[in-house]
Coordinates of C-alpha atoms in Angstrom, one line a residue:
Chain A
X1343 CA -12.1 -18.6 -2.2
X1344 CA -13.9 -16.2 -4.6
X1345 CA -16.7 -18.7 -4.4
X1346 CA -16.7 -19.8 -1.1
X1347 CA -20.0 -20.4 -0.5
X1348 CA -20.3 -23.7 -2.7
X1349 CA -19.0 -26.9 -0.9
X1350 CA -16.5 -28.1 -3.1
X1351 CA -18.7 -30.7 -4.9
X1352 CA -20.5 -28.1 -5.8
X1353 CA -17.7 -26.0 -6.6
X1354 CA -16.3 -29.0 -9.0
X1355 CA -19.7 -29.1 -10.8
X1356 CA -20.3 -25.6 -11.5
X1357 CA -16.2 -25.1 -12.9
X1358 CA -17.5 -28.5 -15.2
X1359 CA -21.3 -26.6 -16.4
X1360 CA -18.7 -23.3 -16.9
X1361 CA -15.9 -25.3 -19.0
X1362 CA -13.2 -23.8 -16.8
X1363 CA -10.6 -25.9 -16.4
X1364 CA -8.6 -25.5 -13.4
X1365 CA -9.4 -24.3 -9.7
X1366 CA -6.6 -23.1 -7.2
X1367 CA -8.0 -24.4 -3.4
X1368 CA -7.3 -23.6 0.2
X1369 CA -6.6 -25.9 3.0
X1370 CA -9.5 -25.1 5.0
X1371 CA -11.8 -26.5 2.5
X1372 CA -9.5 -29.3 2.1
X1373 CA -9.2 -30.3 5.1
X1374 CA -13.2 -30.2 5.9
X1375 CA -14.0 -32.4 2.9
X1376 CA -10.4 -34.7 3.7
X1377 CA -7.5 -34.2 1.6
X1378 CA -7.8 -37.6 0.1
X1379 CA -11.3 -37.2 -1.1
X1380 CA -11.1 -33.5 -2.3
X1381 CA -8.2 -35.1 -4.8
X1382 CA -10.5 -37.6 -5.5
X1383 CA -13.3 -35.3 -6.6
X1384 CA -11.6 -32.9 -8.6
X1385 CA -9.2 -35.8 -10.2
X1386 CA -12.4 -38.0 -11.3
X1387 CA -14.2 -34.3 -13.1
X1388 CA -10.8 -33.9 -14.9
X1389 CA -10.3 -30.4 -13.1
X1390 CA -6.8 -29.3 -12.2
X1391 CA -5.9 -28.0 -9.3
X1392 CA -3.8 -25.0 -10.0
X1393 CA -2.3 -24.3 -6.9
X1394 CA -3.5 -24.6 -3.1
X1395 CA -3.7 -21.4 -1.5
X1396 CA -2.2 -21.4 1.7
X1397 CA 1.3 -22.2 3.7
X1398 CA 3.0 -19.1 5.1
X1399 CA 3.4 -16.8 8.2
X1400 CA 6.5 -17.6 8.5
X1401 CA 7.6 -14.3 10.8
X1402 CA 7.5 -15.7 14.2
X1403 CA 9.9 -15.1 17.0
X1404 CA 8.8 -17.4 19.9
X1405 CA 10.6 -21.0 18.9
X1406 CA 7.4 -22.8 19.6
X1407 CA 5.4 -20.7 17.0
X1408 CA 8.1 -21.3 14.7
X1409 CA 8.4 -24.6 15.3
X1410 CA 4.5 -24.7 14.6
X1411 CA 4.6 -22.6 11.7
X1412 CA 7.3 -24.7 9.9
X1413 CA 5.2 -28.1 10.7
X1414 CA 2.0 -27.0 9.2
X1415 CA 3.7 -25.7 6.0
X1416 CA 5.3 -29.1 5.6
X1417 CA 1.8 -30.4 5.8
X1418 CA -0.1 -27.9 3.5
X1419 CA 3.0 -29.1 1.3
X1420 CA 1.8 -32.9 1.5
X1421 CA -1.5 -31.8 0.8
X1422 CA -0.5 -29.7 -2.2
X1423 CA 1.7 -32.9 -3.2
X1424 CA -1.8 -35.1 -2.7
X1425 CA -4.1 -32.7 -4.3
X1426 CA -2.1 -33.2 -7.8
X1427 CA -0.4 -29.5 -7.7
X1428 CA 2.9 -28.5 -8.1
X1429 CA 2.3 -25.2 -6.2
X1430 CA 2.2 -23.7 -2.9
X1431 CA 0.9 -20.0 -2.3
X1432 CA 2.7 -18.6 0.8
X1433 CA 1.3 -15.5 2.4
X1434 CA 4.8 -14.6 4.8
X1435 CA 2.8 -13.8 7.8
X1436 CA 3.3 -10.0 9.6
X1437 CA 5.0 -8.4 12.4
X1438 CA 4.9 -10.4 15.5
X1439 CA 3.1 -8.5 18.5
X1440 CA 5.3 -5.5 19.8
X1441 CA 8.0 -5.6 17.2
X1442 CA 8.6 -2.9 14.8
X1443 CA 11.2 -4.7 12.7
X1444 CA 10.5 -5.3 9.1
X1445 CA 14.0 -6.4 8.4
X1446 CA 13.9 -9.1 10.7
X1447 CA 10.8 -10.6 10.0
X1448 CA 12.1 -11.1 6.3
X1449 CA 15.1 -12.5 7.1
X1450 CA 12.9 -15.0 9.3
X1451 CA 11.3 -15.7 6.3
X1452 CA 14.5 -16.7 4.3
X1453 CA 15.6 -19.0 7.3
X1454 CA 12.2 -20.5 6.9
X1455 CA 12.1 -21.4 3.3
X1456 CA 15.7 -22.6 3.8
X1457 CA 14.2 -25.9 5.6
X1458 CA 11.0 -25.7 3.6
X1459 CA 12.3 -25.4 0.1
X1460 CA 14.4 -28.8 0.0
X1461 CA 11.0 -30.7 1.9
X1462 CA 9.1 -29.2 -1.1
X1463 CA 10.6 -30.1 -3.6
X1464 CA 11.3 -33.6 -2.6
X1465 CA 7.4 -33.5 -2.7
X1466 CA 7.2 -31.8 -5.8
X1467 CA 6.1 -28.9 -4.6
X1468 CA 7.3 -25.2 -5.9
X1469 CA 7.0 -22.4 -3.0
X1470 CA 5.4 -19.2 -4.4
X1471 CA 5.5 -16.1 -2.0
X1472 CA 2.6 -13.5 -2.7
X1473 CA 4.1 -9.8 -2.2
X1474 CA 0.7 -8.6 -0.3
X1475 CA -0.5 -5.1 -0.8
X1476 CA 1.6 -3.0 1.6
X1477 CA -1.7 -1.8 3.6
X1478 CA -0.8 -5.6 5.0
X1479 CA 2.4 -5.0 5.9
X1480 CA 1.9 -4.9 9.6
X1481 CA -0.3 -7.7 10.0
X1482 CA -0.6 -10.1 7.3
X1483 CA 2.8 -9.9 4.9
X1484 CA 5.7 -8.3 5.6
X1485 CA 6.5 -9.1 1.8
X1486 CA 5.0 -5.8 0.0
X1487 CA 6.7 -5.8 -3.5
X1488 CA 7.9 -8.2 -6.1
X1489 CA 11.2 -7.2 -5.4
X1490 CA 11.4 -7.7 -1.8
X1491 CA 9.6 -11.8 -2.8
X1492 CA 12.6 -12.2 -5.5
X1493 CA 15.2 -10.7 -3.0
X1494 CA 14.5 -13.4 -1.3
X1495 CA 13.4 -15.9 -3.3
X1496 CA 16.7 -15.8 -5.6
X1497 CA 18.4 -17.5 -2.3
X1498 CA 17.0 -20.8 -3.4
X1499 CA 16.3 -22.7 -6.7
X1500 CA 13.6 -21.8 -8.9
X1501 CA 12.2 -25.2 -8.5
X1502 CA 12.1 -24.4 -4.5
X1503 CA 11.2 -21.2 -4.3
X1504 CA 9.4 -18.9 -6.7
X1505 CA 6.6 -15.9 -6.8
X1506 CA 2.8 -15.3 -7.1
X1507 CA 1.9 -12.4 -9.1
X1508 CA -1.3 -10.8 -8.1
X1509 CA -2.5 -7.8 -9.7
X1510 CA -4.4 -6.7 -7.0
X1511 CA -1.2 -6.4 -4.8
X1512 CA 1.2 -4.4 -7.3
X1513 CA -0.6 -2.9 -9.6
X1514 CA 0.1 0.6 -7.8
X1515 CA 3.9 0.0 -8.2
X1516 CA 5.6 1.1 -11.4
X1517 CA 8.1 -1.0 -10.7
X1518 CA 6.7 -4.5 -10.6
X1519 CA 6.3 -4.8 -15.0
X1520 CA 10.3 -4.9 -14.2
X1521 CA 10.4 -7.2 -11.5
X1522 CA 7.9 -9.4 -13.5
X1523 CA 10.6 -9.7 -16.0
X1524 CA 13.3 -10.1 -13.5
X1525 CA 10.9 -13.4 -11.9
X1526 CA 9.9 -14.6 -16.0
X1527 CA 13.9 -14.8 -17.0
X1528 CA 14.9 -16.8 -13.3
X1529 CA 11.5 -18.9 -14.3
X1530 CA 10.0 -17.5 -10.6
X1531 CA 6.6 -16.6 -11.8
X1532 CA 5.0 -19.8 -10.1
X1533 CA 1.6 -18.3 -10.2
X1534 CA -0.3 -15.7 -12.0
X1535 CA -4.1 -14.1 -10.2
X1536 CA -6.2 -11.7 -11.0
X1537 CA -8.2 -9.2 -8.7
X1538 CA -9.5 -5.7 -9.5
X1539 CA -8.6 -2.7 -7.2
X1540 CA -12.0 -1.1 -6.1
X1541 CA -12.6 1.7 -3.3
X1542 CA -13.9 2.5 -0.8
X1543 CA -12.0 -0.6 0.9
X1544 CA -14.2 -1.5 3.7
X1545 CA -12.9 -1.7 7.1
X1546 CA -10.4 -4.1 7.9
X1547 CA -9.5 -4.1 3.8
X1548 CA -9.2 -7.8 3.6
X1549 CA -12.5 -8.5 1.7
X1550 CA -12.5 -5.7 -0.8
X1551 CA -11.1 -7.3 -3.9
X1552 CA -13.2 -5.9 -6.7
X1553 CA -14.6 -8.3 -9.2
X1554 CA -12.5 -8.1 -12.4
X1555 CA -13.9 -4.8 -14.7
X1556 CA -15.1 -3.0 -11.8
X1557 CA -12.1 -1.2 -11.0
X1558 CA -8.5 0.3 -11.6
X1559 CA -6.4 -2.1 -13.2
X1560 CA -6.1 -2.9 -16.9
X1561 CA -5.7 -6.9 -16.7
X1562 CA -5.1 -6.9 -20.3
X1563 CA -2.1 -5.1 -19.3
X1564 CA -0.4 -7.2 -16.4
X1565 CA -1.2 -10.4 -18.8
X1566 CA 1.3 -8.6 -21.4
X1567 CA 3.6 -8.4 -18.9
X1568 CA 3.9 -12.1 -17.4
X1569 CA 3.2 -13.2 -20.7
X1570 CA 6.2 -11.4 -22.0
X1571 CA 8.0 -13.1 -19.2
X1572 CA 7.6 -16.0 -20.3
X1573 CA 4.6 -16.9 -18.1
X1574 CA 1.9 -19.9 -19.9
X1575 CA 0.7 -21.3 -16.5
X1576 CA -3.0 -21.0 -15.4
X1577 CA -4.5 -17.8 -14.6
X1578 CA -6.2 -17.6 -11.4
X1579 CA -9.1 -15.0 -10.3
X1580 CA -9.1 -14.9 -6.4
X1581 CA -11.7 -12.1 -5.4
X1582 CA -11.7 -11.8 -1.3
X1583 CA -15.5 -10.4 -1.5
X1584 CA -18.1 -10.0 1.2
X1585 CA -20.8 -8.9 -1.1
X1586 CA -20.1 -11.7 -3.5
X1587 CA -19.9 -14.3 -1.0
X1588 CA -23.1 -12.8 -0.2
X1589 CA -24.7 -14.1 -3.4
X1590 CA -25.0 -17.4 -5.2
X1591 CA -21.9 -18.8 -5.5
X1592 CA -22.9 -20.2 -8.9
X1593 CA -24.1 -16.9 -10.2
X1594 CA -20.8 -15.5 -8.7
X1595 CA -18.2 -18.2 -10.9
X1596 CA -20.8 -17.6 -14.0
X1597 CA -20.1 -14.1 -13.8
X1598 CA -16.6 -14.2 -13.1
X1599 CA -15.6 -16.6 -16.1
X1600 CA -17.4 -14.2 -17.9
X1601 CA -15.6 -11.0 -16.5
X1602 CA -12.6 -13.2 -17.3
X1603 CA -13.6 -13.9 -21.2
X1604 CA -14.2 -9.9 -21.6
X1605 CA -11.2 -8.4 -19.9
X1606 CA -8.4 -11.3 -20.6
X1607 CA -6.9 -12.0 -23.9
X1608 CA -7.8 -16.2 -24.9
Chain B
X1006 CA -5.3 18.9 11.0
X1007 CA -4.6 16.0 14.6
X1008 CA -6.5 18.5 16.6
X1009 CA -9.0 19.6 13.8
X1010 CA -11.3 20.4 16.8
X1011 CA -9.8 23.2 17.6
X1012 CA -10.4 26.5 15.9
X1013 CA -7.1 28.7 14.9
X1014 CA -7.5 30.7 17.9
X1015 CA -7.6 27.8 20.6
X1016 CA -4.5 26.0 18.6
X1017 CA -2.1 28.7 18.8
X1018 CA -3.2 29.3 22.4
X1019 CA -2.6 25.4 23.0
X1020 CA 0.9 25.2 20.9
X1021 CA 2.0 28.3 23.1
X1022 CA 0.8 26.9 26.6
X1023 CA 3.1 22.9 25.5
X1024 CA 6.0 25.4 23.4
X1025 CA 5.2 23.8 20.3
X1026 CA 7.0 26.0 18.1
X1027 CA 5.1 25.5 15.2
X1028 CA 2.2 24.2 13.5
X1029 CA 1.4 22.9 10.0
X1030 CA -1.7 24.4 8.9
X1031 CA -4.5 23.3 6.1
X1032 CA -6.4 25.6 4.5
X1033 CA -9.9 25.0 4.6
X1034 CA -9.8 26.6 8.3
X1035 CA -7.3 28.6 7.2
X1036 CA -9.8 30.1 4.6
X1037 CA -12.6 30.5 7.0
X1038 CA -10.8 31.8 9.6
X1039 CA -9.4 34.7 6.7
X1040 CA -5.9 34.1 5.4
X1041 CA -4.8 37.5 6.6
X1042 CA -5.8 37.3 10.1
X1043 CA -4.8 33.6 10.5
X1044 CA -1.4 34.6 9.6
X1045 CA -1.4 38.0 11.8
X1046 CA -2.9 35.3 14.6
X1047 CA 0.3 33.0 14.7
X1048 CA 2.5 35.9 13.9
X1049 CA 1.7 37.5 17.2
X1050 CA 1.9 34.1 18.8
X1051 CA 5.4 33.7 17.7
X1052 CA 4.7 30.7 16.0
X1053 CA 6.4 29.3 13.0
X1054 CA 4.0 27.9 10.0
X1055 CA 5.9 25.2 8.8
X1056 CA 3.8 24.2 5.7
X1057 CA 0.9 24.8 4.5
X1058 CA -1.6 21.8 3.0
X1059 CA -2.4 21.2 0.9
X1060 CA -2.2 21.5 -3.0
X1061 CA -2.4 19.2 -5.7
X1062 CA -5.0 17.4 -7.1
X1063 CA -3.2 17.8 -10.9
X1064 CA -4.6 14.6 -12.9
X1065 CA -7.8 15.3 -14.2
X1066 CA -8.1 15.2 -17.9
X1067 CA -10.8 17.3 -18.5
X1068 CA -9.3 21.0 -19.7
X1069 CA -11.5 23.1 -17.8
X1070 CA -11.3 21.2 -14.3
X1071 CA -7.1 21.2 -14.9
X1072 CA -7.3 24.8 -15.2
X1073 CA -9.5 25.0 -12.0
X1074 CA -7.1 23.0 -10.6
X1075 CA -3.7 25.1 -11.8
X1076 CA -5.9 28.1 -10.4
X1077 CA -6.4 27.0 -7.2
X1078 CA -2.8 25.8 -6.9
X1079 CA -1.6 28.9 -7.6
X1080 CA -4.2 30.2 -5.0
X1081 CA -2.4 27.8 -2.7
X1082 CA 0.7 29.2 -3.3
X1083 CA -0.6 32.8 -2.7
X1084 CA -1.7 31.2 0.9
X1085 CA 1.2 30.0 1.5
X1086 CA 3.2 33.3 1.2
X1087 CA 0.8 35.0 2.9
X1088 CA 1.0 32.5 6.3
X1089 CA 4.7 33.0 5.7
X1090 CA 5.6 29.6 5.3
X1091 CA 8.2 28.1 2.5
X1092 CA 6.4 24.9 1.8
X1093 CA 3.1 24.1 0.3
X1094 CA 2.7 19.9 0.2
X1095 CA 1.1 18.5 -2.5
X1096 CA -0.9 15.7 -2.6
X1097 CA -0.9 14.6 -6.2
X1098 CA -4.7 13.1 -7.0
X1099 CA -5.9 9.6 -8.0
X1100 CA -7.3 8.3 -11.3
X1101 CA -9.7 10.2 -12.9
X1102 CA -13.0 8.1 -13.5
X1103 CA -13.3 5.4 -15.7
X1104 CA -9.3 5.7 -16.3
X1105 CA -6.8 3.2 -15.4
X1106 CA -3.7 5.3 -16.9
X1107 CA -1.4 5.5 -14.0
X1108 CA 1.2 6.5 -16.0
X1109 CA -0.6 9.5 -17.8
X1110 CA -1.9 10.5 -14.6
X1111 CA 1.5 11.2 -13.5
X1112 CA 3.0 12.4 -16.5
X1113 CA -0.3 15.0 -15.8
X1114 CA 0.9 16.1 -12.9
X1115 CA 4.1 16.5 -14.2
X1116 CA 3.1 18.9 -16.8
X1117 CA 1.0 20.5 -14.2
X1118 CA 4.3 21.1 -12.2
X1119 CA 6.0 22.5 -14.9
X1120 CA 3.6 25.4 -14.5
X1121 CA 3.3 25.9 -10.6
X1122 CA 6.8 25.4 -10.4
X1123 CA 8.1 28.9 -11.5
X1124 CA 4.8 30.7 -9.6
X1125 CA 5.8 29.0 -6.8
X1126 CA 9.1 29.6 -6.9
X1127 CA 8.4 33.8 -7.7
X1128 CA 6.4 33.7 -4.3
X1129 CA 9.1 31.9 -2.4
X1130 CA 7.1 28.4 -1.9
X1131 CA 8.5 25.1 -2.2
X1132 CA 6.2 22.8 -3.9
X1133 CA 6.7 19.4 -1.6
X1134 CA 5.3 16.0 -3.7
X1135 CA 4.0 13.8 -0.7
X1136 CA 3.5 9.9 -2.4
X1137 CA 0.9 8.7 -0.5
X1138 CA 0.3 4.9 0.6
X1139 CA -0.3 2.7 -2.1
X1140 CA -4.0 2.0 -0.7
X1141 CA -4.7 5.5 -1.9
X1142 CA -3.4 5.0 -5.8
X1143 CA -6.5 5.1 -7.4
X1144 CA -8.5 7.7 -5.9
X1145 CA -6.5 10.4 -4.0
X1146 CA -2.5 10.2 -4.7
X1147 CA -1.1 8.2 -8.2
X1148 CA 2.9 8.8 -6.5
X1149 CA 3.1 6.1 -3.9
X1150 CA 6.4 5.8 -3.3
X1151 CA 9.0 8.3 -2.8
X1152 CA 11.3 7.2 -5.8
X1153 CA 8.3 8.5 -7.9
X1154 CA 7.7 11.4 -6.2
X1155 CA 11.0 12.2 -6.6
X1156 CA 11.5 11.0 -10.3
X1157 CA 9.0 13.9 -10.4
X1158 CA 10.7 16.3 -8.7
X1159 CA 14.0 15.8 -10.6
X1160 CA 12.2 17.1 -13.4
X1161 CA 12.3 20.5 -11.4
X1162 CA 15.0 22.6 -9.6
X1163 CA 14.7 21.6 -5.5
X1164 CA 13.8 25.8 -4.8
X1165 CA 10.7 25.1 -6.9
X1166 CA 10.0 21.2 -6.2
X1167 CA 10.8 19.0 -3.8
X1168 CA 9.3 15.8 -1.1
X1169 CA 6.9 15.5 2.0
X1170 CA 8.6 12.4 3.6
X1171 CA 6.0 11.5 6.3
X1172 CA 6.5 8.2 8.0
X1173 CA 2.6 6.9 7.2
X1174 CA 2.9 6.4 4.0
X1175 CA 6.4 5.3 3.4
X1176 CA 7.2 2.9 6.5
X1177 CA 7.1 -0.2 4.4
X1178 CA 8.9 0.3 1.9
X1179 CA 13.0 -0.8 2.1
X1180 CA 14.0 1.2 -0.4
X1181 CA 12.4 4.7 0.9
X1182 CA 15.7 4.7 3.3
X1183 CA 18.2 5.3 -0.2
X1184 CA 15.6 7.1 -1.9
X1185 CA 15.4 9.7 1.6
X1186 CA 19.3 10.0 0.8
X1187 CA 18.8 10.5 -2.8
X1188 CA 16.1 13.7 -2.2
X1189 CA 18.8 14.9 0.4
X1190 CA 21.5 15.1 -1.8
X1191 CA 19.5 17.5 -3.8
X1192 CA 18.1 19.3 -1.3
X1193 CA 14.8 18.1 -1.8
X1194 CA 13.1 16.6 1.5
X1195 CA 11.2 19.7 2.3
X1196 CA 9.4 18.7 5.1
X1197 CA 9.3 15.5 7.4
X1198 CA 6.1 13.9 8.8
X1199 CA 5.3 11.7 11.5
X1200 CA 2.0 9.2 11.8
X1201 CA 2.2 5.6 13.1
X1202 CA 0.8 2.4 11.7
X1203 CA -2.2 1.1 13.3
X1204 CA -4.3 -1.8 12.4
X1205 CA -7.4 -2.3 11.7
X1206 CA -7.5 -0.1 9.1
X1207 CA -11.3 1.9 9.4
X1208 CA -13.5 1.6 6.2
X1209 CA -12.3 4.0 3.7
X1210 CA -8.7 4.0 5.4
X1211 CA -8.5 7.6 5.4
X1212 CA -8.9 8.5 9.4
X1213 CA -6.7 5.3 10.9
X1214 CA -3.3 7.2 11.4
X1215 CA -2.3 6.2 15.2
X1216 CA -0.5 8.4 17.5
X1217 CA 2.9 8.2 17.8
X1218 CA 3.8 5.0 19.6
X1219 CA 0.3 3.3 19.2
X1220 CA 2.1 1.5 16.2
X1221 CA 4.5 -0.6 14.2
X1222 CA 7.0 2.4 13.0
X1223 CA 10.5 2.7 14.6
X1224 CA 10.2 6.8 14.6
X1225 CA 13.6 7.3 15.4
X1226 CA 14.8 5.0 12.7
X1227 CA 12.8 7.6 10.1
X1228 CA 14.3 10.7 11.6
X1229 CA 17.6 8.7 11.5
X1230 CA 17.6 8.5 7.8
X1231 CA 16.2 12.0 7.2
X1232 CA 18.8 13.7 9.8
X1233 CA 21.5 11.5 7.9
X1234 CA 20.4 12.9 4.5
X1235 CA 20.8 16.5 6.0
X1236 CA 17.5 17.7 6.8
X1237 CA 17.5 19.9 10.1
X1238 CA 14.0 21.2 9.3
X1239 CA 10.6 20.8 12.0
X1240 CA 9.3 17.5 12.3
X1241 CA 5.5 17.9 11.7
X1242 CA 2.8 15.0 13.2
X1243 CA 0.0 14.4 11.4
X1244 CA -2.7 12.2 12.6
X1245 CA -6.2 11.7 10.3
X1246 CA -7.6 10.2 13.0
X1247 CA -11.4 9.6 13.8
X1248 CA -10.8 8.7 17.7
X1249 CA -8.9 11.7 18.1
X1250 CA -10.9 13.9 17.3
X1251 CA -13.4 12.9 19.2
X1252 CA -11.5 14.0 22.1
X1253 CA -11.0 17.2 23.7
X1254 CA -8.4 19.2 21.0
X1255 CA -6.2 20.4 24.1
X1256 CA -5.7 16.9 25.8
X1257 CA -5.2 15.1 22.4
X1258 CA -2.5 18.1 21.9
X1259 CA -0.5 17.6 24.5
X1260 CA -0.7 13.8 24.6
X1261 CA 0.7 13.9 21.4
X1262 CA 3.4 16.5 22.1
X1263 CA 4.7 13.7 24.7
X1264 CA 4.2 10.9 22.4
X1265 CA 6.5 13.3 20.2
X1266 CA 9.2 13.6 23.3
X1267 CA 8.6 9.7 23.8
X1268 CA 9.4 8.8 20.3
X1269 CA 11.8 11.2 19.3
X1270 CA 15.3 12.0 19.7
X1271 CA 15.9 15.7 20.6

């Protein structure tokens, strides 16, 4: 996503020019190119696909939704299972229209992962729910914090159900280095990415995510802390970016494995 | 500040004419208007001040702007007294440029408090911590949550230093329910606001509050948890709110005063 502006062959060659080694995906892309043929690609340039980014809103209340909702994450979880990774980002989805009830939508989520969890992992497939930022509270995620992700992640088995870690959305709380080593002991920390917090957000705030250097938070620092826990997966970079989507995508990855190189330890 | 339209004058006429009680002022108009003859004009309305914003701004490094900052504080606090009012809210200030210290920055601030504090406290002002919404970390308020404002606080007795619970900034956060009975067991919720959640947020976030009612917050379930922790103090709304204030001041006024009626118990 940070590079969406290169088709994925041409997101596969520039990772191979750059020497990095592993590429998280979303469905959309996927799905365009075909499932079968995006495995294809990156399995034949020896890149790994780190995760696919993403199942989730999981919050509705009308059964049809639901029953919607719940089908399409069992697909994105064959997909994962076809595109070679063992991991599936789920973004929990907001309040549904008219309802104020935070409480309710997370428990919606738990009944969710209850039927999803088993289907993953039959397919190999870990479940990984990003806390989002709680400016998304209302409309994307309903899960702000890595507490309230291991509160209800810890329902299920690690292997089911586990956490993304994403600087961008806890780097505010002084609580997460905690909760990190709360996920790392539990082995919960499915996922590890990287985004810098930059301001002013633009309107909307979804496609603000600062390029990594430019802003607020010490990666070296949130490294220590999953690293600490335990952590030796993949680290991801996932910038959400109008202004770099505005630019060459291949300038963009250049400069972001570079960003990468100066502000994470090898 | 929701009807920042209107001078001093045309505000106390307007709370008079809907029997709003009282009115939280700020003090840039405050200042222009003369402090003296603001607080002799609601005086003679028979208006309460019910606080007066806002301080803060404690985490700059640099010696000679903290001490500009300390100064104008205790200014602040000199304001306050003056208005009649027992509670100055603080809004704490974000990361000083170039830093990514959130820690330092509020260890700052608590070192600033230990100062104000006692000043306060000589000129019968509570000094009320409000965390602001994550989404304003970096560059207004480094206490986002109220179980850091309050770890804050606890540093302090509750006469000198206590919290701005306002519904904005705190709404998605499950824990803010215990930590709203852990500041009123000590006596520390000082003051209680009221803004709803609206999405999209506008560029730069600062001017999206909604009216009450427009949003995703349960307003009863707030003053629920403050009335259960013992506060009996106003309730204060406080919209930022670019919309409103393009309206005529009176009609947004007393829309909002029924939104208040609507939304609140008596």
């Amino acid at each position: 996503m940070t590079v969406k502006q290169l088709s994925l062959p041409e997101l596969v060659d520039a990772c191979r020019d750059l020497g990095v080694p592993g590429v998280g995906l979303w469905r959309e892309p996927v799905q365009s190119y075909g499932v079968e043929a995006a495995a294809k690609l990156v399995r034949d340039a020896g890149l790994a696909v780190t995760t696919l980014c993403r199942g989730g809103f999981l919050t509705a209340i009308d059964p049809a939704e639901r029953a919607a909702a719940l089908a399409d994450n069992r697909r994105a979880v064959d997909e994962a299972a076809t595109l070679g990774t063992d991991t599936l980002v789920l973004v929990s989805g907001g309040l549904p229209a008219g309802s104020r009830d935070l409480r309710g939508a997370r428990e919606r989520i738990a009944d969710a992962l209850a039927e999803l969890g088993p289907y993953a992992e039959e397919h190999g497939v870990r479940l990984a729910i990003e806390p989002l930022h709680p400016m998304f509270a209302s409309d994307r995620c309903v899960v702000s914090t890595l507490a309230q992700a291991l509160d209800l992640a810890e329902r299920f088995p690690a292997r089911q159900v586990g956490v993304t870690v994403d600087t961008y959305h806890v780097w505010w709380d002084d609580t997460a280095p905690e909760q990190i080593a709360r996920a790392g002991t539990q082995d919960r920390i499915h996922t590890f990415q990287l985004a810098d917090w930059t301001t002013p957000l633009p309107e909307g705030v979804l496609n603000g995510r600062g390029q990594i250097g430019d802003g607020s938070i010490d990666m070296r620092e949130w490294q220590g802390y999953v690293e600490a826990a335990g952590y030796t997966g993949p680290i991801e970079v996932e910038l959400f970016n109008d202004e770099l989507w505005a630019r060459d995508g291949r300038e963009v990855l250049a400069e972001t494995a570079r960003r990468f190189t100066e502000n994470v330890r090898p």
